[in-house]
mmCIF file with all atom_site columns, C-alpha atoms in Angstrom:
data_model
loop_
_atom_site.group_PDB
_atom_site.id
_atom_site.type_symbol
_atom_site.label_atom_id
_atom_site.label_alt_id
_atom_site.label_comp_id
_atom_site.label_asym_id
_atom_site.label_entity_id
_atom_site.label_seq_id
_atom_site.pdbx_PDB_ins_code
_atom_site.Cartn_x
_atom_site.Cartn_y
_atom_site.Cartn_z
_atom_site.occupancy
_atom_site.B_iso_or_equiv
_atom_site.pdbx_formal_charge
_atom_site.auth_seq_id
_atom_site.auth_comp_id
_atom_site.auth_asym_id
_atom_site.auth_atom_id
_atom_site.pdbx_PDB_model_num
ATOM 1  C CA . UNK A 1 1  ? -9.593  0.011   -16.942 1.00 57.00 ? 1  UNK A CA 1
ATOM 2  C CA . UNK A 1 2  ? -12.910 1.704   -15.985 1.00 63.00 ? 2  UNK A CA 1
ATOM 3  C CA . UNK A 1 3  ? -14.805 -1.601  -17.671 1.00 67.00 ? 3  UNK A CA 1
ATOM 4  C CA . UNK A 1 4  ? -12.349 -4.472  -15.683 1.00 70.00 ? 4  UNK A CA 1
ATOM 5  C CA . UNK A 1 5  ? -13.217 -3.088  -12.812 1.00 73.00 ? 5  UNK A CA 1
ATOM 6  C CA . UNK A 1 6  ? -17.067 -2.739  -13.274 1.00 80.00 ? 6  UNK A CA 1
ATOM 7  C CA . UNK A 1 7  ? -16.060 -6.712  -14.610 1.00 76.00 ? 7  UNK A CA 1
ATOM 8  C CA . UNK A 1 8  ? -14.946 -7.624  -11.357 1.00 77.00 ? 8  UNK A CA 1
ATOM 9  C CA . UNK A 1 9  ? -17.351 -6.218  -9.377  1.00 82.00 ? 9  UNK A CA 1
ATOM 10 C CA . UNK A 1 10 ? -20.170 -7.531  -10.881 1.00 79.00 ? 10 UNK A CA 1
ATOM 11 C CA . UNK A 1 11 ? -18.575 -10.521 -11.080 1.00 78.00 ? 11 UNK A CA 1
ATOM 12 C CA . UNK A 1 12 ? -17.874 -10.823 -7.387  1.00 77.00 ? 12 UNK A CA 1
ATOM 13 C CA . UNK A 1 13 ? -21.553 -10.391 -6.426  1.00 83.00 ? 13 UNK A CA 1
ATOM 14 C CA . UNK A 1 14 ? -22.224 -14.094 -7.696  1.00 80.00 ? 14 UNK A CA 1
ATOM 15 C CA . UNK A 1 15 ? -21.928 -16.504 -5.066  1.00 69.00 ? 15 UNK A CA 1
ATOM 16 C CA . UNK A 1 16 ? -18.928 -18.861 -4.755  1.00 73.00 ? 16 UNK A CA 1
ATOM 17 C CA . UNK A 1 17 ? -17.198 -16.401 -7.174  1.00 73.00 ? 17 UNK A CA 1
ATOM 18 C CA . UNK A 1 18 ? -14.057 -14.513 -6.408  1.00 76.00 ? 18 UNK A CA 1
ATOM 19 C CA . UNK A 1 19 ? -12.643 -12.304 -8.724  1.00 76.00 ? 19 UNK A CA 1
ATOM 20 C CA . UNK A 1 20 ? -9.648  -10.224 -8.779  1.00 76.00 ? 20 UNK A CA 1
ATOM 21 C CA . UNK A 1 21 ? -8.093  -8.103  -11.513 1.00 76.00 ? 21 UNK A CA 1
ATOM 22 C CA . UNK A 1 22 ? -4.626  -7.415  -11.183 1.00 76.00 ? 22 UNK A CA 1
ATOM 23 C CA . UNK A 1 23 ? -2.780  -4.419  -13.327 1.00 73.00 ? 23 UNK A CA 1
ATOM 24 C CA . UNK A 1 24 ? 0.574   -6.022  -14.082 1.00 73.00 ? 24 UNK A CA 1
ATOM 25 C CA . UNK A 1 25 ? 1.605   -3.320  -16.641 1.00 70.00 ? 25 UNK A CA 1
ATOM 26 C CA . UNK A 1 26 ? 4.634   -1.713  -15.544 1.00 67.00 ? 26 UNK A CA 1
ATOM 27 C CA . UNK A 1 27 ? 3.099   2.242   -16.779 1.00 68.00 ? 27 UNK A CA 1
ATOM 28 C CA . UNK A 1 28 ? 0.948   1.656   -13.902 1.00 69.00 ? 28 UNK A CA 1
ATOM 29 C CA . UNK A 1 29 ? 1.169   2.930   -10.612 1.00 70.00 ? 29 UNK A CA 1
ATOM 30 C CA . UNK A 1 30 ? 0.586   0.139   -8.512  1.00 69.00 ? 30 UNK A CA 1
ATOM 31 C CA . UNK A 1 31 ? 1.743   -2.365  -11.552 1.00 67.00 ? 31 UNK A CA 1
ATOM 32 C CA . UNK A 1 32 ? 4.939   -3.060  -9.422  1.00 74.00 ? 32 UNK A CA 1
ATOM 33 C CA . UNK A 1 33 ? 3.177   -3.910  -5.882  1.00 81.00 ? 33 UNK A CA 1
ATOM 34 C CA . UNK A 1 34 ? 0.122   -6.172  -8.269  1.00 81.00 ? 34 UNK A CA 1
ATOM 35 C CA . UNK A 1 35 ? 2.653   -7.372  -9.779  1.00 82.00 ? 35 UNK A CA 1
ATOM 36 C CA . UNK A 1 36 ? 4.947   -9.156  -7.107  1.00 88.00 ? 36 UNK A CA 1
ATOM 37 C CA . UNK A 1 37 ? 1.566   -11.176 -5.978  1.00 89.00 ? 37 UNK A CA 1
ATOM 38 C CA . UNK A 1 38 ? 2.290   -13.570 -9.515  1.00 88.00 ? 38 UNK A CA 1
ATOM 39 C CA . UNK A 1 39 ? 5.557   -14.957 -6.905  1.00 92.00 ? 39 UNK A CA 1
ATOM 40 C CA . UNK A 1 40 ? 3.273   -15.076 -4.172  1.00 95.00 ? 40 UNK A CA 1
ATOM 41 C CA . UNK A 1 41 ? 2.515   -18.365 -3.764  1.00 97.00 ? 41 UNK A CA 1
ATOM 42 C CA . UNK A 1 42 ? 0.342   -17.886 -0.409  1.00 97.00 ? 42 UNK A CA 1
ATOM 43 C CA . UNK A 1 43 ? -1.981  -15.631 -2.372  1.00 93.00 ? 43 UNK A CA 1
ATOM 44 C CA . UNK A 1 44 ? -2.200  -17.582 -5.926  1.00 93.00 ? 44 UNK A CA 1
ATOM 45 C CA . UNK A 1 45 ? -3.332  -20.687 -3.943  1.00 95.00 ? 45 UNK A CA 1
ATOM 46 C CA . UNK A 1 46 ? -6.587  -18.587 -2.773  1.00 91.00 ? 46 UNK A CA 1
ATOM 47 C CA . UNK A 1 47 ? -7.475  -18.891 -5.885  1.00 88.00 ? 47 UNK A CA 1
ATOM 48 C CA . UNK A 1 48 ? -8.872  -21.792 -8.065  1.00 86.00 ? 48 UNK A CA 1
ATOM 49 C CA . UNK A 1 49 ? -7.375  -20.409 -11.409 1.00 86.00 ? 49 UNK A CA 1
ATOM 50 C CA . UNK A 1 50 ? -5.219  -17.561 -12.265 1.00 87.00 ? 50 UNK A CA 1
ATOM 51 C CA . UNK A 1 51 ? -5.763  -16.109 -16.189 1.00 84.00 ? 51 UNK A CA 1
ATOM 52 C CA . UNK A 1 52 ? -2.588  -14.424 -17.500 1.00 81.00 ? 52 UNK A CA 1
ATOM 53 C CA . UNK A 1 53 ? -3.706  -12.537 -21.135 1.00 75.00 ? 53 UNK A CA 1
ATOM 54 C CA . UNK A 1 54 ? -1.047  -11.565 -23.564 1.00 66.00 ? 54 UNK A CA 1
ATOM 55 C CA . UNK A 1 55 ? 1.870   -10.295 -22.658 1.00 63.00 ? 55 UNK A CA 1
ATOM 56 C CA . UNK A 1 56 ? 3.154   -8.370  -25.335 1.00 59.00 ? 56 UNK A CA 1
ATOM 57 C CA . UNK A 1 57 ? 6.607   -6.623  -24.520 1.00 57.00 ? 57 UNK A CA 1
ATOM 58 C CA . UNK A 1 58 ? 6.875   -5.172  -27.928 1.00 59.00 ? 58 UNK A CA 1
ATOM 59 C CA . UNK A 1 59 ? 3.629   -3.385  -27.405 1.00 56.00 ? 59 UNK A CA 1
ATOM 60 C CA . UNK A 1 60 ? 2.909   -3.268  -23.763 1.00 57.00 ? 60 UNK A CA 1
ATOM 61 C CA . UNK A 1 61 ? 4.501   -2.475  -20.721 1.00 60.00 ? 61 UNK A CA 1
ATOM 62 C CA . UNK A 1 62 ? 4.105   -5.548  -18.987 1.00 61.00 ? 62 UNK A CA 1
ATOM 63 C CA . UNK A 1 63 ? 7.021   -7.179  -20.317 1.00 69.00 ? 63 UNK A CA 1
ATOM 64 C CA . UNK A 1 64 ? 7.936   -10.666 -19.807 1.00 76.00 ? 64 UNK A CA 1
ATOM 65 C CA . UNK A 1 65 ? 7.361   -12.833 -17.032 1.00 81.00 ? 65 UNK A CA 1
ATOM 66 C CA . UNK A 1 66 ? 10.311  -13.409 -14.993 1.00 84.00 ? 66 UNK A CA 1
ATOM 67 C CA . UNK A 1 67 ? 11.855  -16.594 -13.369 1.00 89.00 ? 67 UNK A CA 1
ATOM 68 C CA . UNK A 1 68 ? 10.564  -15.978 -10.104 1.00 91.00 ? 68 UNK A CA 1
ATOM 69 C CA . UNK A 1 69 ? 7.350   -15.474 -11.481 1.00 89.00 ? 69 UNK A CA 1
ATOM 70 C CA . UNK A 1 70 ? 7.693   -18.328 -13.834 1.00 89.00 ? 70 UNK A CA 1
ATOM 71 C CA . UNK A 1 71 ? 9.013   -20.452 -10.840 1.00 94.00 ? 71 UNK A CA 1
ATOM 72 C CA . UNK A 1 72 ? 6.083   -19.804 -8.595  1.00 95.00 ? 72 UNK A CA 1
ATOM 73 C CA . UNK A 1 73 ? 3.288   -20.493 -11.229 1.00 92.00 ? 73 UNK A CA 1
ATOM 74 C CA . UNK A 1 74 ? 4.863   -23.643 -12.157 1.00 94.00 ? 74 UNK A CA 1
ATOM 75 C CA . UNK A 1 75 ? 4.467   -24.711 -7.964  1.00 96.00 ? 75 UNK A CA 1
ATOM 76 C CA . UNK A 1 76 ? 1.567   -23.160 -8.487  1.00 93.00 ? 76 UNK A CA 1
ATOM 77 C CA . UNK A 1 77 ? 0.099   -25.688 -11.234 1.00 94.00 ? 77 UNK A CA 1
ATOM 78 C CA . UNK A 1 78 ? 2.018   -28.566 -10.200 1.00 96.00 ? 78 UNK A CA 1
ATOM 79 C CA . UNK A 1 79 ? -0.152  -28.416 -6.695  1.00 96.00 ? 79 UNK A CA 1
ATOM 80 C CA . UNK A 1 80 ? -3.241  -29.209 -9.349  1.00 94.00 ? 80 UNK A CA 1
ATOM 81 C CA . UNK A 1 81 ? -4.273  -25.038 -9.626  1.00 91.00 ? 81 UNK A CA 1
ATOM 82 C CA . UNK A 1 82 ? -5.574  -24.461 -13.168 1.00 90.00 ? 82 UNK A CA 1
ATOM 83 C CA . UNK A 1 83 ? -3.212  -21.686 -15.357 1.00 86.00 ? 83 UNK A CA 1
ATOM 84 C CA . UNK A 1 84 ? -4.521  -19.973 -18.390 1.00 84.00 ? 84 UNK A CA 1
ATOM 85 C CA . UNK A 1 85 ? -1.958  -18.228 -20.314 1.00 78.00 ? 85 UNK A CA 1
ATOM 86 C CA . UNK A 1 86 ? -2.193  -16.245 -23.598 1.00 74.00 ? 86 UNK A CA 1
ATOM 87 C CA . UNK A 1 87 ? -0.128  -17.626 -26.455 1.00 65.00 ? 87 UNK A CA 1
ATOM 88 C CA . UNK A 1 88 ? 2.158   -14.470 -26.220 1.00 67.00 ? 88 UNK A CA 1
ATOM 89 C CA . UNK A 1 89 ? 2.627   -14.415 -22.863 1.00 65.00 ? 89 UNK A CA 1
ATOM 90 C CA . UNK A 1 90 ? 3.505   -18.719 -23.027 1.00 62.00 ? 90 UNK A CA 1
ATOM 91 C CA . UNK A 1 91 ? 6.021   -17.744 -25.915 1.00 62.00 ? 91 UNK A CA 1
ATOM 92 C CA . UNK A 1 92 ? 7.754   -14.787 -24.502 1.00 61.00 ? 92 UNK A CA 1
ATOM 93 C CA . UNK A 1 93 ? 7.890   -15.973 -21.204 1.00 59.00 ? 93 UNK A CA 1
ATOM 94 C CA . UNK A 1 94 ? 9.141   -19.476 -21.603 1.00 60.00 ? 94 UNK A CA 1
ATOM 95 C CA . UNK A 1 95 ? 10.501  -19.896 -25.036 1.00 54.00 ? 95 UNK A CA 1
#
């Protein structure tokens, strides 16, 4: 966690470059209140892409995504916003 966060910063400190690293994992304190910004649509349209790495609910406490979440990044993409999602996170969440 130490290193994403170091990531972000320096990351941040390049012009025309907004980064933000959100803790989805449900183990994590603030995992809930991070969380609930993926059916945000207000704040997922600040930014340009959103990255989603694998969720593995078998060995990680992030579980699935759910429909609301799924709803949102769906408006989210169809408004032309670029989505990356893992392959395990694509297959657990929408198969």
């Amino acid at each position: 966690m130490v290193f994403t966060r170091l990531l972000e910063e320096k990351l941040n400190e390049i012009a025309e470059v907004k980064v933000l690293v959100l803790y989805i994992a449900k183990d994590y304190s603030e995992g809930g209140v991070e969380r609930s910004k993926l059916s945000d649509i207000w704040f997922l349209r600040s930014f340009h892409q959103v990255w989603i790495f694998n969720l593995l609910p078998m060995r990680s406490s992030g579980g699935r995504l759910s429909y609301g979440e799924i709803s949102t990044l769906r408006r989210y993409v169809e408004e032309g916003h670029v989505l990356v999602a893992g392959y395990n996170t694509f297959v657990h969440s929408w198969s």
